[in-house]
mmCIF file of C-alpha atoms in Angstrom:
data_model
loop_
_atom_site.group_PDB
_atom_site.id
_atom_site.type_symbol
_atom_site.label_atom_id
_atom_site.label_comp_id
_atom_site.label_asym_id
_atom_site.label_seq_id
_atom_site.Cartn_x
_atom_site.Cartn_y
_atom_site.Cartn_z
ATOM 1 C CA ASP A 3 94.424 86.449 48.662
ATOM 2 C CA THR A 4 96.226 88.674 52.142
ATOM 3 C CA ALA A 5 96.062 85.923 54.971
ATOM 4 C CA VAL A 6 94.636 87.307 57.940
ATOM 5 C CA SER A 7 92.881 91.384 56.937
ATOM 6 C CA GLN A 8 91.859 94.298 59.081
ATOM 7 C CA THR A 9 89.219 96.103 58.615
ATOM 8 C CA PRO A 10 89.289 99.360 58.780
ATOM 9 C CA LYS A 11 92.085 100.445 58.520
ATOM 10 C CA TYR A 12 92.699 103.371 59.979
ATOM 11 C CA LEU A 13 89.650 105.022 62.485
ATOM 12 C CA VAL A 14 89.770 108.765 63.318
ATOM 13 C CA THR A 15 86.704 108.815 65.813
ATOM 14 C CA GLN A 16 85.131 111.376 68.899
ATOM 15 C CA MET A 17 85.894 109.650 72.744
ATOM 16 C CA GLY A 18 83.183 108.199 74.161
ATOM 17 C CA ASN A 19 82.132 106.092 70.894
ATOM 18 C CA ASP A 20 81.620 102.093 70.649
ATOM 19 C CA LYS A 21 83.711 100.835 67.314
ATOM 20 C CA SER A 22 84.792 98.115 66.085
ATOM 21 C CA ILE A 23 87.860 96.230 64.260
ATOM 22 C CA LYS A 24 86.903 93.110 62.153
ATOM 23 C CA CYS A 25 89.531 90.258 61.517
ATOM 24 C CA GLU A 26 89.537 87.022 59.326
ATOM 25 C CA GLN A 27 92.619 84.798 58.272
ATOM 26 C CA ASN A 28 92.300 82.292 55.338
ATOM 27 C CA LEU A 29 94.934 80.589 57.085
ATOM 28 C CA GLY A 30 92.843 77.953 58.887
ATOM 29 C CA HIS A 31 95.381 78.163 62.337
ATOM 30 C CA ASP A 32 93.792 77.321 65.018
ATOM 31 C CA THR A 33 94.781 80.516 67.193
ATOM 32 C CA MET A 34 94.366 84.221 66.748
ATOM 33 C CA TYR A 35 95.243 86.832 68.840
ATOM 34 C CA TRP A 36 94.551 91.305 68.927
ATOM 35 C CA TYR A 37 97.962 93.543 70.041
ATOM 36 C CA LYS A 38 97.828 96.807 70.799
ATOM 37 C CA GLN A 39 101.450 98.914 69.567
ATOM 38 C CA ASP A 40 100.762 102.305 71.092
ATOM 39 C CA SER A 41 102.845 105.568 70.753
ATOM 40 C CA LYS A 42 105.999 104.041 72.272
ATOM 41 C CA LYS A 43 105.976 100.861 69.533
ATOM 42 C CA PHE A 44 105.517 98.452 72.302
ATOM 43 C CA LEU A 45 103.260 95.072 71.026
ATOM 44 C CA LYS A 46 101.260 94.721 73.955
ATOM 45 C CA ILE A 47 99.173 91.439 73.297
ATOM 46 C CA MET A 48 95.215 91.775 74.320
ATOM 47 C CA PHE A 49 93.791 88.451 73.499
ATOM 48 C CA SER A 50 94.409 84.871 71.770
ATOM 49 C CA TYR A 51 91.373 82.521 70.918
ATOM 50 C CA ASN A 52 92.010 79.276 70.693
ATOM 51 C CA ASN A 53 89.019 77.169 67.830
ATOM 52 C CA LYS A 54 86.368 80.252 69.763
ATOM 53 C CA GLU A 55 87.681 80.393 73.501
ATOM 54 C CA LEU A 56 88.981 82.564 74.669
ATOM 55 C CA ILE A 57 92.859 81.624 76.127
ATOM 56 C CA ILE A 58 94.039 85.275 76.816
ATOM 57 C CA ASN A 59 92.565 88.023 78.330
ATOM 58 C CA GLU A 60 95.505 90.263 79.830
ATOM 59 C CA THR A 61 93.495 92.578 82.183
ATOM 60 C CA VAL A 62 91.702 94.404 78.987
ATOM 61 C CA PRO A 63 89.644 97.094 80.268
ATOM 62 C CA ASN A 64 86.416 95.005 80.459
ATOM 63 C CA ARG A 65 85.818 98.414 77.748
ATOM 64 C CA PHE A 66 87.249 95.722 75.348
ATOM 65 C CA SER A 67 85.627 93.508 74.283
ATOM 66 C CA PRO A 68 86.298 90.259 71.358
ATOM 67 C CA LYS A 69 84.118 88.748 69.818
ATOM 68 C CA SER A 70 85.338 85.001 67.505
ATOM 69 C CA PRO A 71 82.179 83.792 65.826
ATOM 70 C CA ASP A 72 84.387 80.996 63.684
ATOM 71 C CA LYS A 73 88.061 80.942 64.869
ATOM 72 C CA ALA A 74 89.255 82.172 61.238
ATOM 73 C CA HIS A 75 87.057 85.263 62.346
ATOM 74 C CA LEU A 76 88.103 87.017 65.728
ATOM 75 C CA ASN A 77 86.997 90.560 66.015
ATOM 76 C CA LEU A 78 87.369 93.750 68.782
ATOM 77 C CA HIS A 79 84.595 95.943 70.277
ATOM 78 C CA ILE A 80 85.836 98.474 71.916
ATOM 79 C CA ASN A 81 82.654 100.888 73.853
ATOM 80 C CA SER A 82 83.530 104.249 75.355
ATOM 81 C CA LEU A 83 86.528 105.108 74.092
ATOM 82 C CA GLU A 84 88.973 107.089 75.177
ATOM 83 C CA LEU A 85 92.950 109.166 74.588
ATOM 84 C CA GLY A 86 94.439 107.107 75.477
ATOM 85 C CA ASP A 87 93.247 103.185 73.705
ATOM 86 C CA SER A 88 94.644 105.990 70.391
ATOM 87 C CA ALA A 89 97.010 103.120 68.875
ATOM 88 C CA VAL A 90 97.316 100.584 66.078
ATOM 89 C CA TYR A 91 95.400 97.238 66.427
ATOM 90 C CA PHE A 92 97.425 94.041 64.845
ATOM 91 C CA CYS A 93 95.574 90.840 64.961
ATOM 92 C CA ALA A 94 97.207 87.688 64.054
ATOM 93 C CA SER A 95 97.404 83.617 63.838
ATOM 94 C CA ARG A 96 99.190 81.595 64.646
ATOM 95 C CA GLY A 97 98.849 77.903 62.560
ATOM 96 C CA GLN A 98 101.479 75.143 64.738
ATOM 97 C CA ILE A 99 102.373 76.489 68.513
ATOM 98 C CA ALA A 100 106.671 75.140 67.945
ATOM 99 C CA THR A 101 106.513 77.518 65.031
ATOM 100 C CA GLY A 102 105.521 80.513 66.794
ATOM 101 C CA GLU A 103 105.259 82.323 63.447
ATOM 102 C CA LEU A 104 102.355 85.254 64.597
ATOM 103 C CA PHE A 105 101.001 85.785 61.359
ATOM 104 C CA PHE A 106 100.197 89.459 61.220
ATOM 105 C CA GLY A 107 97.183 92.048 59.932
ATOM 106 C CA GLU A 108 97.957 94.728 58.184
ATOM 107 C CA GLY A 109 96.730 97.329 61.685
ATOM 108 C CA SER A 110 94.624 99.393 61.966
ATOM 109 C CA ARG A 111 95.066 102.728 63.101
ATOM 110 C CA LEU A 112 93.241 104.327 66.271
ATOM 111 C CA THR A 113 92.822 107.470 66.880
ATOM 112 C CA VAL A 114 90.537 108.992 69.736
ATOM 113 C CA LEU A 115 89.753 113.070 69.373
ATOM 114 C CA ARG B 150 112.248 93.688 85.540
ATOM 115 C CA LYS B 151 110.925 94.305 81.499
ATOM 116 C CA GLU B 152 109.684 90.711 80.860
ATOM 117 C CA VAL B 153 111.703 90.850 77.030
ATOM 118 C CA GLU B 154 114.410 94.427 77.379
ATOM 119 C CA GLN B 155 116.027 96.089 74.060
ATOM 120 C CA ASP B 156 118.479 98.371 73.729
ATOM 121 C CA PRO B 157 116.082 100.781 71.814
ATOM 122 C CA GLY B 158 118.811 102.341 69.266
ATOM 123 C CA PRO B 159 118.965 103.279 66.833
ATOM 124 C CA PHE B 160 121.512 102.093 64.960
ATOM 125 C CA ASN B 161 122.797 103.737 62.332
ATOM 126 C CA VAL B 162 125.646 101.486 60.049
ATOM 127 C CA PRO B 163 126.748 101.256 56.520
ATOM 128 C CA GLU B 164 126.438 98.966 54.138
ATOM 129 C CA GLY B 165 127.656 96.800 54.434
ATOM 130 C CA ALA B 166 129.005 97.037 58.227
ATOM 131 C CA THR B 167 128.864 93.991 61.382
ATOM 132 C CA VAL B 168 125.958 94.884 63.836
ATOM 133 C CA ALA B 169 125.223 92.762 66.174
ATOM 134 C CA PHE B 170 121.205 93.536 68.968
ATOM 135 C CA ASN B 171 121.184 91.828 72.964
ATOM 136 C CA CYS B 172 118.157 91.248 74.156
ATOM 137 C CA THR B 173 117.408 89.454 78.059
ATOM 138 C CA TYR B 174 114.832 87.794 79.731
ATOM 139 C CA SER B 175 113.212 87.663 82.645
ATOM 140 C CA ASN B 176 111.208 83.516 83.405
ATOM 141 C CA SER B 177 114.401 81.586 83.046
ATOM 142 C CA ALA B 178 111.456 78.842 82.162
ATOM 143 C CA SER B 179 111.273 79.967 78.405
ATOM 144 C CA GLN B 180 111.181 78.314 75.456
ATOM 145 C CA SER B 181 110.719 79.842 72.993
ATOM 146 C CA PHE B 182 112.626 82.448 71.815
ATOM 147 C CA PHE B 183 112.306 84.570 67.988
ATOM 148 C CA TRP B 184 113.624 88.208 66.013
ATOM 149 C CA TYR B 185 110.874 89.854 64.246
ATOM 150 C CA ARG B 186 111.328 92.486 61.565
ATOM 151 C CA GLN B 187 109.068 95.713 61.746
ATOM 152 C CA ASP B 188 109.764 98.362 58.870
ATOM 153 C CA CYS B 189 108.261 101.206 59.434
ATOM 154 C CA ARG B 190 103.881 101.939 59.758
ATOM 155 C CA LYS B 191 104.132 97.602 59.054
ATOM 156 C CA GLU B 192 103.259 94.919 60.316
ATOM 157 C CA PRO B 193 105.890 92.649 62.462
ATOM 158 C CA LYS B 194 107.017 89.545 59.945
ATOM 159 C CA LEU B 195 108.576 86.320 61.854
ATOM 160 C CA LEU B 196 113.328 87.137 60.974
ATOM 161 C CA MET B 197 113.988 83.628 62.454
ATOM 162 C CA SER B 198 113.405 81.476 65.902
ATOM 163 C CA VAL B 199 116.488 81.060 67.425
ATOM 164 C CA TYR B 200 117.427 77.399 68.562
ATOM 165 C CA SER B 201 119.414 76.021 71.641
ATOM 166 C CA SER B 202 122.910 75.135 69.469
ATOM 167 C CA GLY B 203 122.705 78.892 67.413
ATOM 168 C CA ASN B 204 121.393 79.415 64.073
ATOM 169 C CA GLU B 205 122.685 80.557 60.918
ATOM 170 C CA ASP B 206 119.534 81.929 58.571
ATOM 171 C CA GLY B 207 121.578 83.807 55.100
ATOM 172 C CA ARG B 208 123.337 87.058 57.343
ATOM 173 C CA PHE B 209 121.850 87.317 60.158
ATOM 174 C CA THR B 210 123.130 84.184 62.758
ATOM 175 C CA ALA B 211 120.658 84.479 66.195
ATOM 176 C CA GLN B 212 122.777 83.089 69.806
ATOM 177 C CA LEU B 213 121.043 82.376 72.163
ATOM 178 C CA ASN B 214 122.590 81.458 75.671
ATOM 179 C CA ARG B 215 120.553 80.363 78.502
ATOM 180 C CA ALA B 216 122.583 80.657 81.398
ATOM 181 C CA SER B 217 122.442 84.633 80.554
ATOM 182 C CA GLN B 218 119.544 84.916 79.372
ATOM 183 C CA TYR B 219 119.946 86.386 76.529
ATOM 184 C CA ILE B 220 120.114 86.169 72.915
ATOM 185 C CA SER B 221 121.467 87.631 69.734
ATOM 186 C CA LEU B 222 121.005 88.601 66.605
ATOM 187 C CA LEU B 223 123.955 89.277 64.625
ATOM 188 C CA ILE B 224 123.799 90.936 61.026
ATOM 189 C CA ARG B 225 126.721 90.511 58.344
ATOM 190 C CA ASP B 226 127.126 92.433 55.325
ATOM 191 C CA SER B 227 124.362 94.703 56.357
ATOM 192 C CA LYS B 228 122.149 96.341 53.333
ATOM 193 C CA LEU B 229 120.012 99.798 53.097
ATOM 194 C CA SER B 230 117.079 97.130 52.816
ATOM 195 C CA ASP B 231 117.821 95.513 56.519
ATOM 196 C CA SER B 232 116.807 99.089 58.072
ATOM 197 C CA ALA B 233 113.990 98.320 60.139
ATOM 198 C CA THR B 234 113.434 97.232 63.810
ATOM 199 C CA TYR B 235 113.643 94.544 65.342
ATOM 200 C CA LEU B 236 111.769 92.191 67.723
ATOM 201 C CA CYS B 237 112.206 90.471 69.816
ATOM 202 C CA VAL B 238 110.000 87.976 71.301
ATOM 203 C CA VAL B 239 110.077 85.594 74.017
ATOM 204 C CA SER B 240 107.764 82.906 75.095
ATOM 205 C CA ARG B 241 106.514 83.681 78.493
ATOM 206 C CA GLY B 242 107.982 80.757 79.843
ATOM 207 C CA ASN B 243 106.861 77.383 79.094
ATOM 208 C CA THR B 244 103.461 78.232 77.576
ATOM 209 C CA ASP B 245 103.406 79.530 74.543
ATOM 210 C CA LYS B 246 102.160 83.167 75.052
ATOM 211 C CA LEU B 247 104.524 84.844 73.190
ATOM 212 C CA ILE B 248 105.858 88.870 74.888
ATOM 213 C CA PHE B 249 107.496 90.661 72.078
ATOM 214 C CA GLY B 250 110.417 93.771 73.201
ATOM 215 C CA THR B 251 109.975 97.364 72.052
ATOM 216 C CA GLY B 252 112.531 96.216 69.286
ATOM 217 C CA THR B 253 116.109 97.431 68.242
ATOM 218 C CA ARG B 254 115.700 99.899 65.445
ATOM 219 C CA LEU B 255 118.917 100.136 62.724
ATOM 220 C CA GLN B 256 119.660 102.630 60.212
ATOM 221 C CA VAL B 257 121.946 101.060 57.570
ATOM 222 C CA PHE B 258 122.651 103.909 55.080
ATOM 223 C CA PRO B 259 125.351 103.978 51.895
#
């Protein structure tokens, strides 16, 4: 019954590989996000989608490509992984804008070797 | 200047103590303000919204000072379970984009 679920939870891979992280929410929300939390614990927004439409692209390298097949899913594909991509990636969804409540997934910890 | 700034701490306090965190923001047009809590190796969760008139939720009190562009969180009668990182969250101007501070770590000891 997890509201926002991400897979995989852990991902260890070599530099140069391509990987994907999937996210699904069952809250009926229209807006979904990807956030990156680096080793210094800074949580930075990457992308936002509203009902499958890209709303925010926060100057993320082109190697990162989000895809939203429907409003309940927002996947993140990363090409040519670099050491600096190592971080925890959080998916989140948001319903009514006024409440401001973001519901986060448990995070996907990516380690690039 | 960072959009949202917080003292990273850690704040080490005994059980029962009162502790306060401040957070400053740079965009005077910001409209929405929140405190989130993040436990170690867990996802952030909403603690409370911050309203212009200030608001209270049990042992937690949030205040907003628009003139000085800061918000605060006061925790009374600290519990061991309050140990976590507290994230200040502010909207980027009059948009729905939420910007997170780096968080203030609180450690409550027996």
